[in-house]
Structures are given as structure tokens and as C-alpha cells.
CSV table of C-alpha atoms in Angstrom, one decimal:
chain,number,residue,atom,x,y,z
A,78,UNK,CA,-6.3,-38.3,14.0
A,79,UNK,CA,-5.2,-37.1,11.1
A,80,UNK,CA,-4.0,-33.5,10.2
A,81,UNK,CA,-6.3,-31.3,8.5
A,82,UNK,CA,-5.7,-29.9,5.6
A,83,UNK,CA,-5.1,-26.1,5.7
A,84,UNK,CA,-8.3,-24.5,4.5
A,85,UNK,CA,-10.3,-26.3,7.8
A,86,UNK,CA,-7.6,-25.2,9.7
A,87,UNK,CA,-7.9,-22.8,9.1
A,88,UNK,CA,-11.3,-21.8,9.8
A,89,UNK,CA,-11.5,-23.2,13.1
A,90,UNK,CA,-8.2,-21.5,14.2
A,91,UNK,CA,-10.4,-18.2,12.7
A,92,UNK,CA,-13.4,-19.3,15.4
A,93,UNK,CA,-11.5,-19.9,18.4
A,94,UNK,CA,-9.7,-16.4,17.8
A,95,UNK,CA,-13.2,-15.2,16.9
A,96,UNK,CA,-14.1,-16.3,21.1
A,97,UNK,CA,-11.0,-15.5,22.1
A,98,UNK,CA,-11.4,-12.0,21.6
A,99,UNK,CA,-13.9,-10.2,23.5
A,100,UNK,CA,-14.3,-7.2,21.7
A,101,UNK,CA,-16.7,-6.4,19.0
A,102,UNK,CA,-14.7,-7.0,16.1
A,103,UNK,CA,-14.6,-7.6,12.6
A,104,UNK,CA,-12.1,-11.5,12.0
A,105,UNK,CA,-12.7,-12.7,9.1
A,106,UNK,CA,-10.4,-15.0,7.0
A,107,UNK,CA,-9.0,-14.7,3.5
A,108,UNK,CA,-7.2,-16.6,1.0
A,109,UNK,CA,-4.7,-14.2,-0.5
A,110,UNK,CA,-2.2,-14.8,-3.6
A,111,UNK,CA,1.4,-13.9,-2.6
A,112,UNK,CA,5.3,-13.9,-4.0
A,113,UNK,CA,5.5,-16.4,-6.4
A,114,UNK,CA,1.4,-17.5,-6.6
A,115,UNK,CA,1.3,-19.2,-3.0
A,116,UNK,CA,-1.7,-19.0,-1.4
A,117,UNK,CA,-2.1,-18.0,2.0
A,118,UNK,CA,-4.7,-18.1,4.8
A,119,UNK,CA,-4.8,-14.6,6.4
A,120,UNK,CA,-7.3,-13.3,9.5
A,121,UNK,CA,-7.8,-10.2,9.3
A,122,UNK,CA,-9.2,-8.3,12.7
A,123,UNK,CA,-10.7,-4.8,13.2
A,124,UNK,CA,-13.5,-2.6,13.5
A,125,UNK,CA,-15.6,-1.5,10.7
A,126,UNK,CA,-14.5,2.2,11.0
A,127,UNK,CA,-10.6,1.5,11.2
A,128,UNK,CA,-8.3,2.7,8.3
A,129,UNK,CA,-6.4,0.0,8.4
A,130,UNK,CA,-6.0,-3.5,10.3
A,131,UNK,CA,-4.0,-5.9,11.2
A,132,UNK,CA,-3.9,-9.0,8.6
A,133,UNK,CA,-2.2,-11.8,10.2
A,134,UNK,CA,-0.9,-15.1,8.1
A,135,UNK,CA,-1.6,-18.7,9.0
A,136,UNK,CA,1.5,-20.1,7.4
A,137,UNK,CA,3.4,-20.3,10.2
A,138,UNK,CA,1.0,-21.7,12.7
A,139,UNK,CA,0.1,-24.5,10.3
A,140,UNK,CA,3.9,-25.4,9.9
A,141,UNK,CA,3.9,-25.8,13.7
A,142,UNK,CA,0.6,-27.6,13.6
A,143,UNK,CA,1.3,-29.8,10.7
A,144,UNK,CA,5.1,-30.4,13.5
A,145,UNK,CA,3.3,-31.9,16.0
A,146,UNK,CA,4.5,-28.7,18.2
A,147,UNK,CA,0.5,-26.5,18.4
A,148,UNK,CA,-3.0,-27.7,18.6
A,149,UNK,CA,-5.7,-25.8,16.5
A,150,UNK,CA,-6.8,-24.1,20.3
A,151,UNK,CA,-2.8,-23.0,20.6
A,152,UNK,CA,-2.2,-21.4,17.5
A,153,UNK,CA,-5.7,-19.6,18.4
A,154,UNK,CA,-4.0,-17.7,21.2
A,155,UNK,CA,-0.2,-17.0,19.1
A,156,UNK,CA,-3.1,-15.2,16.5
A,157,UNK,CA,-4.8,-13.1,19.4
A,158,UNK,CA,-1.4,-12.4,20.9
A,159,UNK,CA,-0.1,-11.6,17.9
A,160,UNK,CA,-2.9,-9.6,17.1
A,161,UNK,CA,-2.8,-7.7,20.8
A,162,UNK,CA,1.4,-6.5,19.7
A,163,UNK,CA,0.2,-5.1,16.2
A,164,UNK,CA,-2.4,-3.1,17.8
A,165,UNK,CA,-0.1,-1.6,20.4
A,166,UNK,CA,2.6,-1.2,17.7
A,167,UNK,CA,0.4,0.1,14.7
A,168,UNK,CA,-0.9,2.8,17.9
A,169,UNK,CA,2.1,4.1,17.3
A,170,UNK,CA,1.9,5.5,13.4
A,171,UNK,CA,0.1,8.6,12.9
A,172,UNK,CA,-3.6,8.6,11.3
A,173,UNK,CA,-1.6,10.1,8.4
A,174,UNK,CA,0.6,7.6,7.0
A,175,UNK,CA,-2.2,5.3,7.1
A,176,UNK,CA,-3.2,7.5,4.1
A,177,UNK,CA,-2.1,6.1,0.7
A,178,UNK,CA,-4.2,8.2,-1.9
A,179,UNK,CA,-1.3,11.5,-1.3
A,180,UNK,CA,1.4,10.2,-3.5
A,181,UNK,CA,3.6,13.6,-1.9
A,182,UNK,CA,3.4,11.2,2.1
A,183,UNK,CA,4.1,8.0,0.5
A,184,UNK,CA,6.6,8.9,-1.8
A,185,UNK,CA,9.1,8.8,1.7
A,186,UNK,CA,8.1,5.6,2.5
A,187,UNK,CA,8.1,3.8,-1.1
A,188,UNK,CA,10.4,0.7,-1.2
A,189,UNK,CA,11.5,-1.9,-4.0
A,190,UNK,CA,10.9,-6.1,-4.2
A,191,UNK,CA,12.4,-8.5,-6.4
A,192,UNK,CA,10.3,-11.0,-8.5
A,193,UNK,CA,11.1,-13.5,-10.9
A,194,UNK,CA,8.0,-12.7,-13.6
A,195,UNK,CA,7.2,-16.4,-14.6
A,196,UNK,CA,6.9,-17.4,-10.9
A,197,UNK,CA,4.2,-14.7,-10.3
A,198,UNK,CA,2.4,-14.6,-13.3
A,199,UNK,CA,-1.3,-14.1,-11.6
A,200,UNK,CA,0.0,-12.3,-8.5
A,201,UNK,CA,1.6,-9.2,-11.4
A,202,UNK,CA,-1.3,-9.6,-13.0
A,203,UNK,CA,-2.9,-6.0,-11.1
A,204,UNK,CA,0.6,-4.9,-10.3
A,205,UNK,CA,3.2,-2.1,-12.1
A,206,UNK,CA,6.6,-3.6,-12.0
A,207,UNK,CA,9.9,-3.0,-14.3
A,208,UNK,CA,11.6,-5.6,-15.7
A,209,UNK,CA,15.3,-5.9,-14.9
A,210,UNK,CA,16.7,-8.8,-17.1
A,211,UNK,CA,17.7,-12.4,-16.9
A,212,UNK,CA,13.4,-13.2,-15.7
A,213,UNK,CA,13.3,-11.0,-12.7
A,214,UNK,CA,11.3,-7.3,-12.1
A,215,UNK,CA,11.4,-4.9,-9.8
A,216,UNK,CA,7.7,-4.7,-7.5
A,217,UNK,CA,7.2,-2.1,-5.0
A,218,UNK,CA,5.5,-1.2,-1.6
A,219,UNK,CA,5.0,1.0,0.8
A,220,UNK,CA,6.8,0.8,4.1
A,221,UNK,CA,3.5,1.2,6.4
A,222,UNK,CA,5.4,0.6,9.5
A,223,UNK,CA,8.5,-0.7,10.2
A,224,UNK,CA,9.7,-2.7,13.7
A,225,UNK,CA,13.4,-3.9,14.9
A,226,UNK,CA,11.6,-7.4,13.9
A,227,UNK,CA,9.2,-6.9,11.4
A,228,UNK,CA,8.0,-4.6,8.2
A,229,UNK,CA,4.4,-3.8,7.2
A,230,UNK,CA,4.2,-3.2,3.6
A,231,UNK,CA,1.5,-3.0,1.5
A,232,UNK,CA,1.9,-3.8,-2.2
A,233,UNK,CA,0.9,-1.3,-5.2
A,234,UNK,CA,-1.4,-1.6,-7.4
A,235,UNK,CA,-1.9,-0.3,-11.1
A,236,UNK,CA,-4.8,1.4,-9.2
A,237,UNK,CA,-2.9,3.2,-6.6
A,238,UNK,CA,-1.2,4.5,-8.8
A,239,UNK,CA,-3.6,5.8,-10.9
A,240,UNK,CA,-4.7,7.2,-7.9
A,241,UNK,CA,-1.6,9.4,-7.6
A,242,UNK,CA,-0.9,10.3,-10.9
A,243,UNK,CA,2.3,9.5,-10.8
A,244,UNK,CA,4.4,7.8,-13.7
A,245,UNK,CA,6.1,4.5,-13.2
A,246,UNK,CA,9.7,5.8,-14.1
A,247,UNK,CA,9.2,8.2,-11.0
A,248,UNK,CA,8.2,6.1,-8.4
A,249,UNK,CA,10.9,3.3,-9.2
A,250,UNK,CA,13.6,6.5,-8.6
A,251,UNK,CA,11.5,7.5,-5.6
A,252,UNK,CA,11.8,3.9,-4.7
A,253,UNK,CA,15.2,3.2,-4.9
A,254,UNK,CA,16.4,6.5,-3.4
A,255,UNK,CA,14.5,5.8,-0.3
A,256,UNK,CA,15.9,2.1,0.0
A,257,UNK,CA,19.5,2.7,-0.1
A,258,UNK,CA,18.8,5.2,3.2
A,259,UNK,CA,16.7,3.3,4.8
A,260,UNK,CA,18.2,-0.1,3.7
A,261,UNK,CA,21.9,0.1,2.6
A,262,UNK,CA,23.9,-2.5,1.0
A,263,UNK,CA,25.7,-4.8,2.6
A,264,UNK,CA,28.5,-7.2,2.5
A,265,UNK,CA,30.9,-9.7,3.4
A,266,UNK,CA,31.7,-13.5,3.4
A,267,UNK,CA,29.4,-16.2,3.8
A,268,UNK,CA,31.5,-17.7,6.4
A,269,UNK,CA,29.7,-15.8,9.1
A,270,UNK,CA,26.3,-17.0,8.0
A,271,UNK,CA,26.8,-20.1,7.8
A,272,UNK,CA,27.8,-20.7,11.4
A,273,UNK,CA,24.8,-19.1,12.1
A,274,UNK,CA,22.9,-21.2,10.4
A,275,UNK,CA,24.3,-24.0,12.1
A,276,UNK,CA,23.5,-22.9,15.4
A,277,UNK,CA,19.8,-22.3,14.5
A,278,UNK,CA,19.9,-18.5,14.5
A,279,UNK,CA,17.1,-16.7,13.1
A,280,UNK,CA,18.3,-14.0,9.9
A,281,UNK,CA,21.3,-15.2,10.0
A,282,UNK,CA,21.8,-12.8,7.8
A,283,UNK,CA,21.9,-10.4,10.2
A,284,UNK,CA,25.3,-10.8,11.3
A,285,UNK,CA,26.8,-8.9,7.8
A,286,UNK,CA,26.6,-6.0,8.6
A,287,UNK,CA,29.5,-4.5,6.6
A,288,UNK,CA,28.4,-1.2,4.3
A,289,UNK,CA,29.1,-1.9,0.8
A,290,UNK,CA,29.9,1.8,0.4
A,291,UNK,CA,32.5,1.1,2.8
A,292,UNK,CA,34.4,-1.0,1.5
A,293,UNK,CA,37.9,-0.2,-0.3
A,294,UNK,CA,39.1,-3.7,-1.0
A,295,UNK,CA,38.0,-7.4,-0.4
A,296,UNK,CA,40.3,-9.6,2.6
A,297,UNK,CA,42.0,-12.4,1.4
A,298,UNK,CA,39.4,-15.7,2.4
A,299,UNK,CA,41.7,-18.4,4.1
A,300,UNK,CA,40.6,-21.3,4.5
A,301,UNK,CA,36.9,-20.5,4.3
A,302,UNK,CA,34.3,-20.9,1.0
A,303,UNK,CA,35.3,-17.5,-1.3
A,304,UNK,CA,31.8,-17.0,-1.5
A,305,UNK,CA,30.1,-13.6,-0.1
A,306,UNK,CA,27.0,-12.6,1.0
A,307,UNK,CA,24.7,-9.2,-0.4
A,308,UNK,CA,21.7,-8.2,1.4
A,309,UNK,CA,21.0,-5.6,3.5
A,310,UNK,CA,20.9,-4.3,7.1
A,311,UNK,CA,17.9,-6.1,8.1
A,312,UNK,CA,18.3,-9.4,5.9
A,313,UNK,CA,15.4,-8.9,4.5
A,314,UNK,CA,14.2,-8.7,0.7
A,315,UNK,CA,18.0,-7.8,0.2
A,316,UNK,CA,18.2,-9.0,-3.1
A,317,UNK,CA,16.8,-5.4,-4.3
A,318,UNK,CA,20.3,-4.0,-3.8
A,319,UNK,CA,22.1,-6.4,-6.6
A,320,UNK,CA,20.0,-3.4,-8.7
A,321,UNK,CA,21.0,-0.4,-6.3
A,322,UNK,CA,23.2,1.8,-9.2
A,323,UNK,CA,26.5,1.0,-8.8
A,324,UNK,CA,26.4,-1.4,-6.9
A,325,UNK,CA,27.1,-4.2,-10.0
A,326,UNK,CA,30.0,-2.3,-10.9
A,327,UNK,CA,31.4,-1.8,-7.0
A,328,UNK,CA,31.7,-5.6,-6.7
A,329,UNK,CA,33.3,-6.0,-10.1
A,330,UNK,CA,35.5,-3.3,-9.0
A,331,UNK,CA,36.4,-5.0,-5.9
A,332,UNK,CA,36.8,-8.7,-7.4
A,333,UNK,CA,38.8,-7.3,-10.0
A,334,UNK,CA,37.4,-9.6,-12.2
A,335,UNK,CA,33.7,-11.4,-13.7
A,336,UNK,CA,31.5,-12.5,-10.9
A,337,UNK,CA,28.9,-15.1,-10.2
A,338,UNK,CA,25.5,-14.3,-8.9
A,339,UNK,CA,23.3,-16.7,-7.5
A,340,UNK,CA,19.9,-14.8,-6.6
A,341,UNK,CA,18.7,-17.8,-4.0
A,342,UNK,CA,16.3,-16.0,-1.8
A,343,UNK,CA,14.4,-12.7,-1.9
A,344,UNK,CA,16.2,-11.8,1.4
A,345,UNK,CA,20.2,-11.8,-0.4
A,346,UNK,CA,22.6,-12.5,-3.1
A,347,UNK,CA,25.5,-14.9,-3.2
A,348,UNK,CA,28.4,-13.9,-5.2
A,349,UNK,CA,32.1,-15.7,-6.2
A,350,UNK,CA,34.2,-14.5,-8.1
A,351,UNK,CA,34.5,-16.2,-11.2
A,352,UNK,CA,38.0,-17.2,-10.8
A,353,UNK,CA,36.9,-18.9,-7.8
A,354,UNK,CA,34.6,-21.4,-9.3
A,355,UNK,CA,36.9,-24.6,-10.7
A,356,UNK,CA,33.3,-27.1,-10.4
A,357,UNK,CA,30.5,-27.8,-13.4
A,358,UNK,CA,28.1,-25.0,-13.0
A,359,UNK,CA,25.0,-26.9,-14.6
A,360,UNK,CA,25.9,-28.9,-11.3
A,361,UNK,CA,26.2,-25.8,-9.2
A,362,UNK,CA,22.8,-24.5,-11.1
A,363,UNK,CA,21.2,-27.5,-9.6
A,364,UNK,CA,21.8,-28.0,-6.3
A,365,UNK,CA,20.9,-24.3,-5.7
A,366,UNK,CA,17.8,-25.5,-7.4
A,367,UNK,CA,17.3,-28.3,-4.6
A,368,UNK,CA,18.4,-25.9,-1.5
A,369,UNK,CA,16.4,-23.6,-2.8
A,370,UNK,CA,13.7,-26.0,-2.3
A,371,UNK,CA,14.7,-28.0,0.8
A,372,UNK,CA,15.8,-24.8,3.0
A,373,UNK,CA,14.5,-21.9,1.1
A,374,UNK,CA,10.2,-21.6,1.9
A,375,UNK,CA,8.5,-20.7,-1.3
A,376,UNK,CA,7.2,-17.9,-1.0
A,377,UNK,CA,10.9,-16.7,-0.4
A,378,UNK,CA,12.3,-18.7,-2.9
A,379,UNK,CA,13.9,-16.5,-6.2
A,380,UNK,CA,15.7,-17.2,-9.0
A,381,UNK,CA,17.3,-21.1,-9.3
A,382,UNK,CA,19.5,-19.7,-12.5
A,383,UNK,CA,23.3,-18.9,-12.2
A,384,UNK,CA,23.5,-15.6,-13.4
A,385,UNK,CA,27.2,-13.8,-14.5
A,386,UNK,CA,28.3,-10.4,-14.3
A,387,UNK,CA,30.8,-9.5,-17.2
A,388,UNK,CA,33.0,-6.8,-15.3
A,389,UNK,CA,34.7,-5.3,-19.2
A,390,UNK,CA,30.7,-5.0,-20.4
A,391,UNK,CA,29.7,-4.2,-17.7
A,392,UNK,CA,25.9,-6.6,-18.2
A,393,UNK,CA,24.2,-9.0,-16.0
A,394,UNK,CA,23.5,-12.1,-17.9
A,395,UNK,CA,22.6,-15.8,-17.6
A,396,UNK,CA,24.5,-17.3,-19.8
A,397,UNK,CA,24.3,-20.9,-18.8
A,398,UNK,CA,21.0,-21.0,-18.9
A,399,UNK,CA,19.0,-22.2,-21.8
A,400,UNK,CA,15.8,-20.3,-22.2
A,401,UNK,CA,12.5,-22.9,-22.7
A,402,UNK,CA,10.3,-22.1,-25.5
A,403,UNK,CA,6.9,-20.4,-24.2
A,404,UNK,CA,4.3,-23.1,-24.2
A,405,UNK,CA,0.9,-22.3,-25.9
A,406,UNK,CA,-1.6,-20.3,-23.2
A,407,UNK,CA,-5.0,-20.7,-22.9
A,408,UNK,CA,-6.9,-18.1,-24.3
A,409,UNK,CA,-9.5,-18.8,-20.8
A,410,UNK,CA,-7.3,-17.8,-18.5
A,411,UNK,CA,-5.9,-13.9,-19.8
A,412,UNK,CA,-8.4,-10.7,-18.9
A,413,UNK,CA,-11.2,-9.7,-20.8
A,414,UNK,CA,-8.6,-6.9,-22.9
A,415,UNK,CA,-6.3,-9.4,-24.4
A,416,UNK,CA,-9.2,-11.1,-25.5
A,417,UNK,CA,-10.2,-8.5,-27.0
A,418,UNK,CA,-7.2,-8.8,-29.2
A,419,UNK,CA,-7.4,-12.1,-29.9
A,420,UNK,CA,-10.6,-11.6,-31.4
A,421,UNK,CA,-9.4,-8.6,-33.4
A,422,UNK,CA,-5.9,-10.9,-34.5
A,423,UNK,CA,-9.3,-13.8,-35.8
A,424,UNK,CA,-10.5,-11.5,-37.9
A,425,UNK,CA,-7.3,-10.9,-39.6
A,426,UNK,CA,-7.8,-7.4,-38.2
A,427,UNK,CA,-4.2,-6.7,-37.8
A,428,UNK,CA,-4.3,-3.6,-35.8
A,429,UNK,CA,-6.0,-1.9,-33.4
A,430,UNK,CA,-7.1,2.0,-33.8
A,431,UNK,CA,-5.7,4.7,-31.4
A,432,UNK,CA,-7.5,5.4,-28.6
A,433,UNK,CA,-9.0,2.1,-28.1
A,434,UNK,CA,-7.3,1.6,-25.2
A,435,UNK,CA,-7.0,3.9,-22.2
A,436,UNK,CA,-3.2,4.4,-21.0
A,437,UNK,CA,-3.7,2.4,-17.7
A,438,UNK,CA,-4.9,-0.4,-20.0
A,439,UNK,CA,-2.0,-0.2,-22.6
A,440,UNK,CA,0.2,-0.5,-19.6
A,441,UNK,CA,-1.5,-3.4,-18.0
A,442,UNK,CA,-1.7,-5.2,-21.7
A,443,UNK,CA,2.6,-4.4,-21.6
A,444,UNK,CA,3.0,-6.2,-18.5
A,445,UNK,CA,0.5,-9.3,-19.2
A,446,UNK,CA,2.2,-9.7,-22.6
A,447,UNK,CA,5.6,-10.1,-20.7
A,448,UNK,CA,4.3,-11.9,-18.5
A,449,UNK,CA,2.8,-14.6,-20.8
A,450,UNK,CA,5.9,-14.3,-23.0
A,451,UNK,CA,4.0,-12.5,-26.6
A,452,UNK,CA,5.4,-9.5,-26.3
A,453,UNK,CA,7.3,-9.9,-29.6
A,454,UNK,CA,3.8,-10.2,-31.6
A,455,UNK,CA,2.3,-6.6,-30.4
A,456,UNK,CA,3.9,-3.8,-31.3
A,457,UNK,CA,2.6,-1.0,-28.7
A,458,UNK,CA,1.6,2.8,-29.9
A,459,UNK,CA,2.8,2.7,-33.4
A,460,UNK,CA,2.1,5.3,-35.8
A,461,UNK,CA,-1.4,6.2,-35.2
A,462,UNK,CA,-2.2,2.1,-34.0
A,463,UNK,CA,-2.8,1.0,-30.4
A,464,UNK,CA,-1.2,-1.8,-31.0
A,465,UNK,CA,-0.1,-3.7,-34.1
A,466,UNK,CA,-0.7,-7.5,-33.9
A,467,UNK,CA,2.0,-9.7,-35.5
A,468,UNK,CA,0.8,-13.1,-37.8
A,469,UNK,CA,2.3,-15.4,-35.2
A,470,UNK,CA,0.2,-13.7,-32.1
A,471,UNK,CA,-2.3,-16.3,-33.0
A,472,UNK,CA,0.0,-19.1,-33.0
A,473,UNK,CA,1.1,-19.0,-29.4
A,474,UNK,CA,-2.8,-19.4,-27.7
A,475,UNK,CA,-4.5,-22.6,-27.4
A,476,UNK,CA,-7.8,-21.5,-29.2
A,477,UNK,CA,-9.5,-25.2,-27.8
A,478,UNK,CA,-12.3,-25.1,-24.8
A,479,UNK,CA,-15.6,-23.7,-24.2
A,480,UNK,CA,-16.5,-20.2,-25.7
A,481,UNK,CA,-13.1,-19.9,-28.1
A,482,UNK,CA,-14.2,-21.7,-31.2
A,483,UNK,CA,-15.2,-18.1,-32.6
A,484,UNK,CA,-11.2,-17.5,-32.2
A,485,UNK,CA,-10.1,-20.2,-34.6
A,486,UNK,CA,-13.2,-19.2,-37.4
A,487,UNK,CA,-10.3,-16.3,-38.5
A,488,UNK,CA,-12.9,-14.7,-40.8
A,489,UNK,CA,-10.1,-13.0,-42.2
A,490,UNK,CA,-12.7,-9.9,-43.3
A,491,UNK,CA,-10.0,-7.3,-43.6
A,492,UNK,CA,-10.3,-3.9,-42.6
A,493,UNK,CA,-13.8,-5.0,-40.5
A,494,UNK,CA,-13.4,-2.0,-37.8
A,495,UNK,CA,-12.5,-3.0,-34.7
A,496,UNK,CA,-15.4,-3.5,-31.9
A,497,UNK,CA,-15.3,-3.9,-28.7
A,498,UNK,CA,-16.4,-8.1,-28.3
A,499,UNK,CA,-18.9,-9.4,-25.8
A,500,UNK,CA,-16.7,-12.1,-23.9
């Protein structure tokens, strides 16, 4: 019997889950955009009046189904069991902890995630983030519930930030402070991790438990790989540790030298001293990319790029990566507000007056321009303007296609008053 596509599998599992739960619960299936713009199916189970309902990904079950390790009915049974376990865990959470409208309640539970901007064009559209260089960015979560095995989090969106009335800088500072307290950076030789991986143990990173702040010097590595792992004590989303204050500098002190960073997954970074590298770095980068594709779940991949920390300059760079030219973007794929800018540029007007966009809209446009690779063609909040448009801005877009011909007219009506186009 041929294997079902993921969508059909998800629908059938959802139907069986409804049958398996005798209670009168709302069971619904949703497709969601996740990290690296991956699309996954989630089953939501709960009563209409519930403040929070469990959402259970079907990725693991579908993987087992494809491997012939479970049937649709068995997958549905696993989901029901998971729902019952999560419900018990959620009952231990105080009702006020599900309240996400009050920043004072939330700020003690903020956390960090690191993503690659280029891989997350769609996922980042409605989320605040802080670029940290080398194509990476910090994003933010709220820890709703954390157990020994798992952390249940809520991704912070622009709408949530607007409700809180807090600035991005304040939220970033609070998130970093929390992460350093509850998920301190740990550091150790990769050898022990490799041993665990070879025996098939889950979360091999958990073997690394020495806190970076407690390491005064590195012991010589005898007969092993002169490579190290940076993560957190849980071995989950530990790549963010690289961006804790003082961590990059501490590693430079321990090595006494420059060092290379391979952001191999969202869970950890592989670090090795520059003096230990005696092979072609382009080949190493290619190998890293191949390992990512074969060994790392697509949603957990971070970057294929090799980064260099220059101790003397205190800089983390990508000296071995040639940044490709940004391809033209279809104007049909951008937000409504970005289309307003495109249409204004198409009339020859190069300034958008102050007050045209709300602050939150300007912040979203800044982030969208970074994702699209057109940020250098737009100057935000300059003088009496919301946005000053550079002449080459339109050249960055493919203006062909349905309803886009008016952008090509470029009527050059100088001084035309900006008006919201009907898009």
C-alpha cells in the first residue's frame, strides 16, 4: 500500500484522535509556519473556554509512519497519550501564568532563540527580532511551562509587543538576563558528545555540563578532536549562548587565539581554535552543510556558514563566505505597506511624509526591508520623512505580473502628494 502524503496522514490521525477522546473537546488540525519556514501540521485539543490548549506536532509521528514503525491508528493513540500527559503538566501551571497581556508578569519568563534571517523570510514577518550580524538574528519566546524533558513556549509577535507597550531593547535585555540565569552557558570537548551520539542516545549534548563561567583554562585534548561544544545545560536551543554578554570574549581568553564557530544547529555551536585548523575551510564548510542536510532536522538547522572570532578586534565575522547578490523580489509577495512604498517610488516621489505610518508599522517595514535585502535603499525617519527612498530601490523588485504594471509606469510626477494606494 503506497504511503499517504503528510496532509492526508494528518487528517486521518486527527479523525482518529476525535474518536479516541471520549470527552467533548474541540480537536482541530492546523498547518503552521515554523523555524526555517518549514510547514508543519499541529493538532490542537481543548475546550472552547480554555485559556491555553495543547498543540501537538505530527512531525515525529509522520516520520515513524514513513519508516514503517507505526500505523495511522497507532499514531493517533500516541497523540491521545501525549495530550493526557501534557494536560497533567499544564494543570500544575498557575492560571495567571497563562496571562500574556501584562509585561510585568511575562518579563521573568522571556527567552531567546537564534535564527538565520534568510531561511526565515515568512516566519519572521510578524515577529520582532534583533539582527546580530552574519545573517543571524535573536528572536524571543515566553516560557509557559518547562519540565525536565521539554519546554512549552509561545513565540512573541509584533502584536504582543504592541499590547505590552515595551521597547525591543528592553525586551532583549530582559530575555538575555533570564536565559543567563535559567539556562547558563556550558562548554566542553566534543569527544564525549560524539561517544553518546554513536551509542544512539537522545540529547547527547546533555553530557556537557561544565559551566563556561567556571572554566579557568582548557585542559589539553589528548588523542581526540580539538573541537568543543557550546550550549546550555539542557542542550536545547543553546546556540543563543554565543550571544550572551562576555561569552565570545571568554572563549577568546580560553583559547588565547582567534577561533572558528560552526553554528551547526539551533541547539549548539561547534567551536575550535584557529591554530587547530589545518584543512581547507571551504571544504569544511561544505562538509558542515552536508552534515546539516543529512543529520539535522530541517527545523533545527541554523546556518552552514563558518564564522571567525578575531580576538584582537573582538569581532565575529564570516570571512570565508561570499555574500551572494540579493535576487529580485516579486512585488506581489511583499506586505501591503511595502507595496505602498513601491507605488510611491513608481510615481517618482522619493519621500514619504512623517506620520504616514504608525511606529509599529515602521518597525515592521524595517524588518521586512532587512529580510528582502533592500534596507540600504530606504532611509527611515530621516528629517521630516517617515522614509526616504533611494533611486535604485525599484530595481530590486520584479514588477511583472498581475496588478503590478502600474509600478512600471514610473510617471515621474514630482511632488505628488503621497496617498494610500488601493492595493
